[in-house]
Short mmCIF file of C-alpha atoms in Angstrom, two decimals:
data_model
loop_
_atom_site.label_atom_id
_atom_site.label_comp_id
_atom_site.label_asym_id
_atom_site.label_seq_id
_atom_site.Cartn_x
_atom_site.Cartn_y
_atom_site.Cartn_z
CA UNK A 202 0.00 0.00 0.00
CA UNK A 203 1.40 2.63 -1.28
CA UNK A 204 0.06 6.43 1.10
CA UNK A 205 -3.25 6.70 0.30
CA UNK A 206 -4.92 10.50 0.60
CA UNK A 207 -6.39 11.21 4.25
CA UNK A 208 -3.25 10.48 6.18
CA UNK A 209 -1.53 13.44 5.53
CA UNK A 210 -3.55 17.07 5.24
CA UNK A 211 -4.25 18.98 1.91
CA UNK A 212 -1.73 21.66 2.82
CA UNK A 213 1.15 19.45 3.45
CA UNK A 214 0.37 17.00 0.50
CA UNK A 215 0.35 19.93 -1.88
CA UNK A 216 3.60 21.55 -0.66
CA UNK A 217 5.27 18.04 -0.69
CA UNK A 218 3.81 17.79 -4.42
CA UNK A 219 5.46 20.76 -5.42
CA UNK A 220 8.81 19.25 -4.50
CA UNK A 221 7.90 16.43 -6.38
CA UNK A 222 6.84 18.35 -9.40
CA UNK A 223 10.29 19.87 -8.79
CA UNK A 224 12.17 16.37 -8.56
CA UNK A 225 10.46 15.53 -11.99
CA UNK A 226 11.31 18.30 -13.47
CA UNK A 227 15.22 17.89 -12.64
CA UNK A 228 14.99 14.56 -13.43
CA UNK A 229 13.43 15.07 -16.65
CA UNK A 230 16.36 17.69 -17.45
CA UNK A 231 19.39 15.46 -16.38
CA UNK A 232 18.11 12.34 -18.53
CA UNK A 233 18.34 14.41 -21.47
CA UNK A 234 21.91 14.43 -20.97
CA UNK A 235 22.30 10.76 -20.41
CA UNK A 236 19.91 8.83 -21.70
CA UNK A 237 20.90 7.40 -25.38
CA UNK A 238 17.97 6.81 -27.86
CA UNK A 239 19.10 2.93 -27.27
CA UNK A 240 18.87 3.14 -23.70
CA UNK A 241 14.79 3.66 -23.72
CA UNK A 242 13.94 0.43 -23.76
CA UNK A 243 16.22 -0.72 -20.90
CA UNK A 244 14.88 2.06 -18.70
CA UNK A 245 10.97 1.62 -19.77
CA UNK A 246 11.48 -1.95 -18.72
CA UNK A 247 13.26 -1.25 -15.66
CA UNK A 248 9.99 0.65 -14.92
CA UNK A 249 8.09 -2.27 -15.85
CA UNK A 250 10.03 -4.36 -13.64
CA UNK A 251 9.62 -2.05 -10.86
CA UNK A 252 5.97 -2.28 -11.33
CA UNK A 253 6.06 -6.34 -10.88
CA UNK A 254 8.18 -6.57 -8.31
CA UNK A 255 6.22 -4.40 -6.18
CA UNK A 256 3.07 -6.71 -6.71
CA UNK A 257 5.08 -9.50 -4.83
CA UNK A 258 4.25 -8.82 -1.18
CA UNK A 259 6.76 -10.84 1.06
CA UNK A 260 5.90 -12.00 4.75
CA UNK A 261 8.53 -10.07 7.64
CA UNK A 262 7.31 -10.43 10.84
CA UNK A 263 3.57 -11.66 12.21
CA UNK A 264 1.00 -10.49 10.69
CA UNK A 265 2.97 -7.65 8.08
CA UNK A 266 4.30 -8.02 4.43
CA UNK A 267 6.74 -5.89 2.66
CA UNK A 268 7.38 -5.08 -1.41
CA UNK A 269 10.05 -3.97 -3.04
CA UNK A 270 10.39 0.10 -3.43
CA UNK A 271 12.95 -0.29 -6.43
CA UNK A 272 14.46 2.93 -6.35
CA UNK A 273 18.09 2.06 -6.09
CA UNK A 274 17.28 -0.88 -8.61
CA UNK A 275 16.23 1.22 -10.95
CA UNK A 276 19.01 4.45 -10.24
CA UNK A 277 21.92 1.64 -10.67
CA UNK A 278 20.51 0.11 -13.81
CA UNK A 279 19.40 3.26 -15.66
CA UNK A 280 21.23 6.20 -13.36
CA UNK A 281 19.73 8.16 -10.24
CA UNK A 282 17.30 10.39 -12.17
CA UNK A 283 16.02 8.23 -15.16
CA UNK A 284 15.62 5.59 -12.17
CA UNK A 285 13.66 8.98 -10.20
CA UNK A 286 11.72 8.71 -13.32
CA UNK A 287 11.22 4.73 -13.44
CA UNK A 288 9.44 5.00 -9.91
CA UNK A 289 7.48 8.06 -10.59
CA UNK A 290 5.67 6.43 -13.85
CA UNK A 291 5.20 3.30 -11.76
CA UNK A 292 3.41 5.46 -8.99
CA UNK A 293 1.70 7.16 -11.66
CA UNK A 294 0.52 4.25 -13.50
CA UNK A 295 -0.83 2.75 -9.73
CA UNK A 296 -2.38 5.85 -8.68
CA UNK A 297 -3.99 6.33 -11.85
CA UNK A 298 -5.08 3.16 -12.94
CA UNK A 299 -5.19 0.50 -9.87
CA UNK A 300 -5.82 2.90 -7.36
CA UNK A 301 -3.09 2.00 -5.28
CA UNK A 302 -2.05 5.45 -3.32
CA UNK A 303 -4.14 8.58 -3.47
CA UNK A 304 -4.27 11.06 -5.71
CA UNK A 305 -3.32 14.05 -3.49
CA UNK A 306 -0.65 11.60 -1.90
CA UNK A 307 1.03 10.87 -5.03
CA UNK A 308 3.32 13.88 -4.12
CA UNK A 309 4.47 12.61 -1.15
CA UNK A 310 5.09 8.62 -3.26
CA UNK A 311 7.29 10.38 -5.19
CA UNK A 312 9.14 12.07 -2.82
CA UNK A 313 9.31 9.04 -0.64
CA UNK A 314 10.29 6.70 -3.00
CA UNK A 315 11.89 8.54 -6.15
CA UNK A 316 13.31 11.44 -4.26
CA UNK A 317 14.59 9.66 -0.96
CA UNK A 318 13.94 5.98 -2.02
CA UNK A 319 16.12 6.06 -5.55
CA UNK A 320 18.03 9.33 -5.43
CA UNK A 321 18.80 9.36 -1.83
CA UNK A 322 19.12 6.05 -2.07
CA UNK A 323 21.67 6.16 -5.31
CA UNK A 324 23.87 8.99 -3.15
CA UNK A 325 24.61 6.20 -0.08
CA UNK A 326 25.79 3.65 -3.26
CA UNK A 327 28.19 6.45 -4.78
CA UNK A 328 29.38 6.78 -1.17
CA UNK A 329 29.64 2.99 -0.43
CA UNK A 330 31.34 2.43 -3.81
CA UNK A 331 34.21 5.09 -3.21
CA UNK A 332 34.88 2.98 0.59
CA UNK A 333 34.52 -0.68 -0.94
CA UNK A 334 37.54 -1.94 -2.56
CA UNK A 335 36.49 -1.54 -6.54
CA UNK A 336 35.85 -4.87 -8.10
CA UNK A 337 33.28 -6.84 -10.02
CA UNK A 338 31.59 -7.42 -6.30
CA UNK A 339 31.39 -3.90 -5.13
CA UNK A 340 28.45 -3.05 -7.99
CA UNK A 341 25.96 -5.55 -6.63
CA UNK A 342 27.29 -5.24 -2.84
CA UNK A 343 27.12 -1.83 -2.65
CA UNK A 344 23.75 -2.16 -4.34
CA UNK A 345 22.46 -4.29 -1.45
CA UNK A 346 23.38 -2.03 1.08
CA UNK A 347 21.98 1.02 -0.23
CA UNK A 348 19.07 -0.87 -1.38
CA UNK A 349 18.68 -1.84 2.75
CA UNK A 350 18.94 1.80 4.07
CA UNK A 351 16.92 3.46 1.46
CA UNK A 352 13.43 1.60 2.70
CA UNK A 353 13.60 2.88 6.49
CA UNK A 354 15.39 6.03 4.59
CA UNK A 355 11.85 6.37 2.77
CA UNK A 356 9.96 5.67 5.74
CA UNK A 357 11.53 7.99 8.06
CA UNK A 358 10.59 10.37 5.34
CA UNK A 359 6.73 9.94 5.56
CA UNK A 360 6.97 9.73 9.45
CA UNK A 361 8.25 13.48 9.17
CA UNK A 362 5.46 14.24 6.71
CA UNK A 363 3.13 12.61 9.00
CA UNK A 364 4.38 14.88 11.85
CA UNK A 365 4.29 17.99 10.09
CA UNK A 366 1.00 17.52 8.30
CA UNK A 367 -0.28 13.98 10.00
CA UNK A 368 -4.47 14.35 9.71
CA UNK A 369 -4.84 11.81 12.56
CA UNK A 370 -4.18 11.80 15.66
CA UNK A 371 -1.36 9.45 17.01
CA UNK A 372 1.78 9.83 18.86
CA UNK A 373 4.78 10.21 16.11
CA UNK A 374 7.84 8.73 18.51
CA UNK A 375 5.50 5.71 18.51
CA UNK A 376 4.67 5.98 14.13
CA UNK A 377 8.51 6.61 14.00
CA UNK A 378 9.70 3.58 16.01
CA UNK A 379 7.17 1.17 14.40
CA UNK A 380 7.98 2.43 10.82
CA UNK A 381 11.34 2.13 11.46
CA UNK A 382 11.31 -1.45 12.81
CA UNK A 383 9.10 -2.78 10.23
CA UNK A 384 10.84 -1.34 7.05
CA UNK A 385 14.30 -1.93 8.45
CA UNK A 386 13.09 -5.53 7.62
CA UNK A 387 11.47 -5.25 4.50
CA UNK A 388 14.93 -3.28 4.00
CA UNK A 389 16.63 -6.88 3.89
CA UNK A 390 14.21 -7.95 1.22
CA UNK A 391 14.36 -4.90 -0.84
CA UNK A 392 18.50 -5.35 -0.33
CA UNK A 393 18.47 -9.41 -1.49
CA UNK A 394 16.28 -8.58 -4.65
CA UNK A 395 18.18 -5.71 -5.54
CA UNK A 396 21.37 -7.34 -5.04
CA UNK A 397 20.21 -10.25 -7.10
CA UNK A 398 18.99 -8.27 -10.17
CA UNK A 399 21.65 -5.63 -10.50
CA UNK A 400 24.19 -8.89 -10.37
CA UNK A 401 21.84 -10.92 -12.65
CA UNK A 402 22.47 -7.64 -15.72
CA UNK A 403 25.32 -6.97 -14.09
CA UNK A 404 26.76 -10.63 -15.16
CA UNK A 405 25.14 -10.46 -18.42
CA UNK A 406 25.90 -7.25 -19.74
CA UNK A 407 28.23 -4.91 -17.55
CA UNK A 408 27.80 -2.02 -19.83
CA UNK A 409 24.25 -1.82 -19.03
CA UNK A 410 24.66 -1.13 -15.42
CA UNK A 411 24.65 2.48 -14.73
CA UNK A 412 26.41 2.14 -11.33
CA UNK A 413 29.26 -0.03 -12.80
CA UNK A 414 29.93 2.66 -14.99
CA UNK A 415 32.52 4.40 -12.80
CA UNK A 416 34.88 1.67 -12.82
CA UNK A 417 38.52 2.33 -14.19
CA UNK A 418 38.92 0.87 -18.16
CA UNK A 419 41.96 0.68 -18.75
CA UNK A 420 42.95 0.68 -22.53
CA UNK A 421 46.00 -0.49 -23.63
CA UNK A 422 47.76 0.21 -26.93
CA UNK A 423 48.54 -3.05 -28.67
CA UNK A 424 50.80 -3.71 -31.95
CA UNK A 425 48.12 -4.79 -34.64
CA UNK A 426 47.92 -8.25 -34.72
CA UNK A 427 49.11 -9.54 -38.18
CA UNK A 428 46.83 -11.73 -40.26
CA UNK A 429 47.96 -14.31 -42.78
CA UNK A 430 46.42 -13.78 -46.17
CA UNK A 431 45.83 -16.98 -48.04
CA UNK B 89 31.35 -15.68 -36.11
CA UNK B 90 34.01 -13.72 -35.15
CA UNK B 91 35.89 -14.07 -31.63
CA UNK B 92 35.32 -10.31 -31.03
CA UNK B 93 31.41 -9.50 -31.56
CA UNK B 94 30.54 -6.91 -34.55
CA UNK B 95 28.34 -4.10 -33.25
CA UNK B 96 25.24 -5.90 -34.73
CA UNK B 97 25.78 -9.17 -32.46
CA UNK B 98 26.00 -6.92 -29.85
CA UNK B 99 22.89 -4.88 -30.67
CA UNK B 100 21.36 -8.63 -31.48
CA UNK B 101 22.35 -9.55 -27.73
CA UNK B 102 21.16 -6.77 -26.23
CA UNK B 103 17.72 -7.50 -27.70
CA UNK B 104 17.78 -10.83 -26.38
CA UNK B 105 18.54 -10.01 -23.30
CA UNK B 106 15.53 -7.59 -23.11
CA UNK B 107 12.95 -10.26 -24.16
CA UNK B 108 14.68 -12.04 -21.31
CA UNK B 109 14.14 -9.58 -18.77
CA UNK B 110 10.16 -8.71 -20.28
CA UNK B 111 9.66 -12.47 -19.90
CA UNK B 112 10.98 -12.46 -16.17
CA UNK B 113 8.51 -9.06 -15.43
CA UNK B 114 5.91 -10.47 -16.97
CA UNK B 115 6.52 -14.04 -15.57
CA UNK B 116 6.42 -12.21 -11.70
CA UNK B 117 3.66 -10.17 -12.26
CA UNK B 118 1.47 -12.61 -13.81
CA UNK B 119 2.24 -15.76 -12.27
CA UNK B 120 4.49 -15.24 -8.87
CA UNK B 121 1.90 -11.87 -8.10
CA UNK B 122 -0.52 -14.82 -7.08
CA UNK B 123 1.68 -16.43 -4.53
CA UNK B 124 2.40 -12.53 -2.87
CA UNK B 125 1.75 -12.30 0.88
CA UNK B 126 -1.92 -10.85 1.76
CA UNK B 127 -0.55 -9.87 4.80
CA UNK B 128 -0.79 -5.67 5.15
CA UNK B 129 2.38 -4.22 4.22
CA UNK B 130 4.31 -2.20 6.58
CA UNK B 131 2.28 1.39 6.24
CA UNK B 132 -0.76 -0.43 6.28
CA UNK B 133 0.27 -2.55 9.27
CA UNK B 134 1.64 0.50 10.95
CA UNK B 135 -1.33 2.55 10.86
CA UNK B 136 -3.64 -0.16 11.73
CA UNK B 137 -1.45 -0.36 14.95
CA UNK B 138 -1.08 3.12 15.74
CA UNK B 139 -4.90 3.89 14.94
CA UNK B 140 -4.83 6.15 12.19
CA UNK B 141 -5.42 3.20 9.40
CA UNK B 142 -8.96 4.16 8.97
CA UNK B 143 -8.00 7.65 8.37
CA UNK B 144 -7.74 6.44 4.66
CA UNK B 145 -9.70 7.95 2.56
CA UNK B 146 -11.62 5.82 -0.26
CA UNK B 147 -9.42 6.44 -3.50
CA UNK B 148 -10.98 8.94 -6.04
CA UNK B 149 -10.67 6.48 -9.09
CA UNK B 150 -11.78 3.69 -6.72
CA UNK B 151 -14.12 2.94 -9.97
CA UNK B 152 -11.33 2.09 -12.22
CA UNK B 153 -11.35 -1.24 -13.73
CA UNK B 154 -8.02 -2.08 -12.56
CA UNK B 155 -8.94 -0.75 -9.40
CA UNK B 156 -6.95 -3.00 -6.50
CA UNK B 157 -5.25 -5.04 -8.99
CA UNK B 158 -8.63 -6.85 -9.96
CA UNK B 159 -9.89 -6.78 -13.79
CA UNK B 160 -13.38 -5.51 -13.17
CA UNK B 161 -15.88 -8.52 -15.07
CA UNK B 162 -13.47 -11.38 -14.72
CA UNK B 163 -14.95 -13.53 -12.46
CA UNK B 164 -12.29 -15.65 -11.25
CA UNK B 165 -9.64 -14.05 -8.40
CA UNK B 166 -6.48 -15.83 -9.50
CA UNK B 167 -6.74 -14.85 -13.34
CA UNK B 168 -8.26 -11.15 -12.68
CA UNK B 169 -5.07 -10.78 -10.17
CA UNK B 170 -2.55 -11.75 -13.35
CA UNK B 171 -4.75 -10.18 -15.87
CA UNK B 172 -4.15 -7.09 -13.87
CA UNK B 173 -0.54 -8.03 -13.67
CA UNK B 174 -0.03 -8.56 -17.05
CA UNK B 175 -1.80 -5.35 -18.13
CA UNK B 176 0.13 -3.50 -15.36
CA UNK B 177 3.52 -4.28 -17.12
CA UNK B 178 2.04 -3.15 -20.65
CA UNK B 179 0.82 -0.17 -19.44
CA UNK B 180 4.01 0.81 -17.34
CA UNK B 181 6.28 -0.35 -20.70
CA UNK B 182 4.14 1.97 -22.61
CA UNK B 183 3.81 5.30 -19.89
CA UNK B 184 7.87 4.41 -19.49
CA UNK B 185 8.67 4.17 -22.93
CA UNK B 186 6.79 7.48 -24.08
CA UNK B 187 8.26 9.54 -21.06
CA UNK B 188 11.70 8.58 -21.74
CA UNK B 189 11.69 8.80 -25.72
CA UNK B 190 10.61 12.36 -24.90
CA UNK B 191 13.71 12.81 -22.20
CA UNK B 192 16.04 10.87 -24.44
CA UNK B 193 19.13 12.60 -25.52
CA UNK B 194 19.03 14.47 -28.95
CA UNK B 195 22.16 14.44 -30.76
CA UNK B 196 23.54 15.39 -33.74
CA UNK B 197 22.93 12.71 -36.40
CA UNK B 198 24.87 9.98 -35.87
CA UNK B 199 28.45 9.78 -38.20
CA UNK B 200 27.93 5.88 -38.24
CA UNK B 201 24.52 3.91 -36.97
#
């Protein structure tokens, strides 16, 4: 479930909207500078992925069920703000079409989850992949982790837009300390999938992985190799 | 074929691999998406604790035919749940693919394809 409208007042749901709008916008400018005509496809079906995974509720603890948020999937496969972009067409397309999150909340989705959940998220894997020693493991591993932190990341975020703008009537230290405890565990799912995929493309085709971009090529100059002719 | 690919192996590879990865998305969202846990999901779980869960207000396009992941008319709750699954991924392929053909790079024409 994604936030559905009535949680979180009118006022604070349209100033968190704007900063979405904003976010968008931003994102919508950078991927022009990135994002190759041949690259389309990859990053409309990471959105499609996104979309699927997030169908597959997994058990945590009694009683509760977590899906995958996707936003550092998507910002290591296609780069932090096409990935921005994966999640916020896959809110769209919920909102709009399955009715999953509200309509006035979809502001504060895409802030959570494309604006925390992949770019925030995508910041903590630039930072883990400058501290882990580079190698073929330190894509999917660094992945993982950021993957893990971004979900309570995300849901630390709506426990301050709950606090600032909540419509109900609770006590936020205890919203804070139960959000927290639940998603730090659907963090380990979100982490194992993401790990797994990102190492799944990563295996197949390197060069499609955003976040293993960084990694030193060295090119060597090489006498031509000599071919016998008939 | 050569040792070292030509550019259209590659490009042929790179197709492959996406039919791969649309037949794992569509694979999860059609078939796995009925084995999912029914169980609320955090937020949901949270606010039912905390008491604020019915603070939900019913969703505007609560009409829509996908509405809840269930294809409005089919009668059957395993195939309208991967009906909607199926027609998720299409839909998201499609909203994906037009947003980021319009944020795609323009370039001069390409020198060589």
């Amino acid at each position: 479930m994604h936030i559905p409208d009535g949680f979180v007042n009118a006022g604070t749901s349209l100033a968190v909207g704007g900063v979405a709008l904003g976010t968008v916008g931003v994102a919508l400018r950078r991927t022009r500078e990135v994002l190759g005509e041949r690259q389309v496809p990859l990053a409309a079906l990471t959105a499609a992925f996104v979309f699927a995974v997030q169908m597959l509720n997994f058990p945590v603890a009694a009683g509760t069920s977590g899906h995958l948020m996707g936003g550092v999937l998507a910002a290591v496969l296609v780069g932090p703000w096409a990935g921005a972009l994966c999640i916020t067409v896959v809110l769209a397309v919920q909102a709009l079409l399955f009715a999953d999150g509200g309509l006035t909340a979809l502001g504060l989705n895409v802030v959570n989850l494309g604006l925390v959940g992949a770019l925030g998220g995508y910041v903590v894997f630039a930072g883990l992949r400058t501290l882990l020693p580079s190698g073929r493991v330190s894509v999917p591993a660094a992945a993982g982790l950021a993957a893990f932190a971004s979900v309570p990341m995300a849901a630390a975020a709506f426990t301050i837009e709950l606090a600032i703008g909540g419509n109900v009537d609770v006590a936020i230290g205890d919203v804070a300390l139960a959000m927290l405890g639940t998603h730090v565990l659907i963090g380990i799912g979100e982490a194992l999938i993401t790990t797994t995929a990102v190492g799944a493309v990563l295996a197949a085709r390197p060069d499609l992985v955003h976040g293993a971009a960084a990694d030193d090529v060295r090119l060597e100059l090489r006498p031509a190799v000599s071919t016998s002719v008939g | 074929m050569s040792a070292i690919p030509t550019p259209t192996e590659r490009r042929g590879a790179g197709s492959r691999l996406w039919f791969l990865g649309l037949a794992v998305t569509l694979l999860l969202a059609v078939v796995a998406s009925s084995y999912a846990s029914d169980d609320p999901d955090g937020l949901e779980k949270v606010a039912a604790d905390e008491g604020f869960r019915a603070s939900a207000e019913d969703h505007d396009l609560a009409a829509s035919p996908l509405s809840d992941y269930a294809v409005e008319g089919v009668a059957d709750d395993g195939v309208s749940l991967a009906l909607a699954g199926g027609l998720g991924v299409a839909l998201t392929l499609l909203a994906g693919g037009v947003v980021f053909w319009t944020a795609r790079r323009r370039s001069a024409p390409d020198r060589l394809p």
